[in-house]
């Protein structure tokens, strides 16, 4: 819903008829759908209207063990024996099938996770397909990726993904792992497992040998069982810093190679010479679209003092025309918050912001009665030490601070336990280079934000994790490189 002083657009709802959902999903182990030994299932809910979508199997330790054994056997007997060119053929086939089913995958991603259809249709699914195409191309060229070096695959990779970009994070993990000759066991997030299960159907359709990809669904304890399994060679985790730290502790003293892609509190910096209207639109895109459910969301805005008033007024004006509502509506900018629990977390941070004394602005918009929705929220005059400026909120909440000099903003932006991404808005190229070299962030965007490409590596500094996904760098996470 938009605020009352703007007109309402006619609804433009995407049809859900294209999605074929089973009423119940089993575990995908060794190329077959297997009933969980736990004999328990959990519901998958549509956060936009709280309706029930399907029942999903809950894997316990015994199921995880079965999946790891299947992955080990497939690694030893089949996948590690294939040439890179053969592995590449399977990956290309998977990529093409994903592309053919892209509309169904996009609608399902929106139904299960609450993100606007515009986002899943134009960003998540095309990028996920492109990741498979990109790594399919590397499968027979690993020698070119690391010239003069010898390399070997690692074996069985355990992969754990979050709920904000379910299929895309799966692609970031599975595509390079398979290209490098490893087999995988993947645990999707409990609130968004459905596209991973559709992906299992795609693996079957592609004729991927049994056991090369296994999908074990469940809660955090399923993930913990996978991490603890002694026959796993590699763990790739994307999720919160708290769980990342637990996983790091669990890997100490084991053979397991680890990459962690964790949380963020990224700075978006507007200098006084920036093209202001573009910067305002960029700020909106960096934090409010996709409900702020983006690890690298530009959740801390820094505006140079001389233009601060003007930028804040423009931001408030722009927020009045943001459309919050049904994620299946093609006009929607902010869809549903992924889960009730996450909505409570965001509301809690909004109360923390108010109690810390920051000035709050929310546009006057009506939220749908059913489902989990949150108004876009600005906090002005935020103190550097306040919790809302330091902790990851993972929702459509932006803190605003001002600065006078470039030195000051570098110091403020870097004063964070995180270091995933940053944005810089300025017309001055030299300032872009200066700032991007001094900001402690894995990616720095200039005069844009949230731009992704499979050829470009992504990953964090400090408590945002270590290791890189994407690009040639992403291959090294799945290879033993011998010099
Ligand atoms: P999360 O709670 O850490 O969960 C991530 C995944 O780990 C889920 O599959 C979760 O299962 C599982 N898990 C939970 N406890 C576990 C344990 N003890 N051992 C092993 N696995 C466990 O994070 P989230 O709330 O889903 O995702 C949001 C976070 O991810 C944010 O902090 C965000 O910044 C970060 N993120 C980072 C990147 C990046 O590239 N850096 C990208 C996307 C998201 P359940 O779902 O069943 O709990
Ligand atoms: Mg769901």
PDB file of N, CA, C and O in Angstrom, residues 68-69 72 156 228-233 255-256:
ATOM      1  N   UNK A  68      25.692 -37.704   3.479  1.00  0.00           N
ATOM      2  CA  UNK A  68      27.153 -37.555   3.335  1.00  0.00           C
ATOM      3  C   UNK A  68      27.737 -38.830   2.719  1.00  0.00           C
ATOM      4  O   UNK A  68      28.620 -38.764   1.853  1.00  0.00           O
ATOM      5  N   UNK A  69      27.221 -39.987   3.128  1.00  0.00           N
ATOM      6  CA  UNK A  69      27.720 -41.257   2.558  1.00  0.00           C
ATOM      7  C   UNK A  69      27.421 -41.309   1.055  1.00  0.00           C
ATOM      8  O   UNK A  69      28.267 -41.743   0.264  1.00  0.00           O
ATOM      9  N   UNK A  72      29.823 -39.055  -0.670  1.00  0.00           N
ATOM     10  CA  UNK A  72      31.171 -39.652  -0.700  1.00  0.00           C
ATOM     11  C   UNK A  72      31.260 -40.714  -1.797  1.00  0.00           C
ATOM     12  O   UNK A  72      32.215 -40.736  -2.575  1.00  0.00           O
ATOM     13  N   UNK A 156      33.802 -34.032  -0.370  1.00  0.00           N
ATOM     14  CA  UNK A 156      32.387 -33.746  -0.067  1.00  0.00           C
ATOM     15  C   UNK A 156      32.271 -32.357   0.568  1.00  0.00           C
ATOM     16  O   UNK A 156      32.915 -32.081   1.586  1.00  0.00           O
ATOM     17  N   UNK A 228      29.078 -31.068  11.842  1.00  0.00           N
ATOM     18  CA  UNK A 228      29.806 -31.967  12.747  1.00  0.00           C
ATOM     19  C   UNK A 228      30.189 -33.290  12.083  1.00  0.00           C
ATOM     20  O   UNK A 228      30.994 -34.043  12.635  1.00  0.00           O
ATOM     21  N   UNK A 229      29.628 -33.591  10.931  1.00  0.00           N
ATOM     22  CA  UNK A 229      29.888 -34.906  10.334  1.00  0.00           C
ATOM     23  C   UNK A 229      31.382 -35.083  10.037  1.00  0.00           C
ATOM     24  O   UNK A 229      31.990 -34.240   9.377  1.00  0.00           O
ATOM     25  N   UNK A 230      31.976 -36.192  10.492  1.00  0.00           N
ATOM     26  CA  UNK A 230      33.435 -36.331  10.336  1.00  0.00           C
ATOM     27  C   UNK A 230      33.896 -36.523   8.890  1.00  0.00           C
ATOM     28  O   UNK A 230      35.062 -36.279   8.584  1.00  0.00           O
ATOM     29  N   UNK A 231      33.005 -36.937   7.996  1.00  0.00           N
ATOM     30  CA  UNK A 231      33.477 -37.215   6.632  1.00  0.00           C
ATOM     31  C   UNK A 231      33.209 -36.082   5.648  1.00  0.00           C
ATOM     32  O   UNK A 231      33.110 -36.293   4.445  1.00  0.00           O
ATOM     33  N   UNK A 232      33.104 -34.876   6.159  1.00  0.00           N
ATOM     34  CA  UNK A 232      32.924 -33.716   5.293  1.00  0.00           C
ATOM     35  C   UNK A 232      34.291 -33.047   5.112  1.00  0.00           C
ATOM     36  O   UNK A 232      35.038 -32.902   6.070  1.00  0.00           O
ATOM     37  N   UNK A 233      34.629 -32.666   3.875  1.00  0.00           N
ATOM     38  CA  UNK A 233      35.948 -32.070   3.623  1.00  0.00           C
ATOM     39  C   UNK A 233      35.913 -30.553   3.607  1.00  0.00           C
ATOM     40  O   UNK A 233      36.939 -29.894   3.775  1.00  0.00           O
ATOM     41  N   UNK A 255      39.907 -31.594   9.598  1.00  0.00           N
ATOM     42  CA  UNK A 255      40.474 -31.416   8.254  1.00  0.00           C
ATOM     43  C   UNK A 255      39.632 -30.451   7.405  1.00  0.00           C
ATOM     44  O   UNK A 255      39.983 -30.147   6.271  1.00  0.00           O
ATOM     45  N   UNK A 256      38.527 -29.999   7.952  1.00  0.00           N
ATOM     46  CA  UNK A 256      37.545 -29.293   7.125  1.00  0.00           C
ATOM     47  C   UNK A 256      38.018 -27.907   6.710  1.00  0.00           C
ATOM     48  O   UNK A 256      38.422 -27.104   7.549  1.00  0.00           O
TER      49      UNK A 256
END
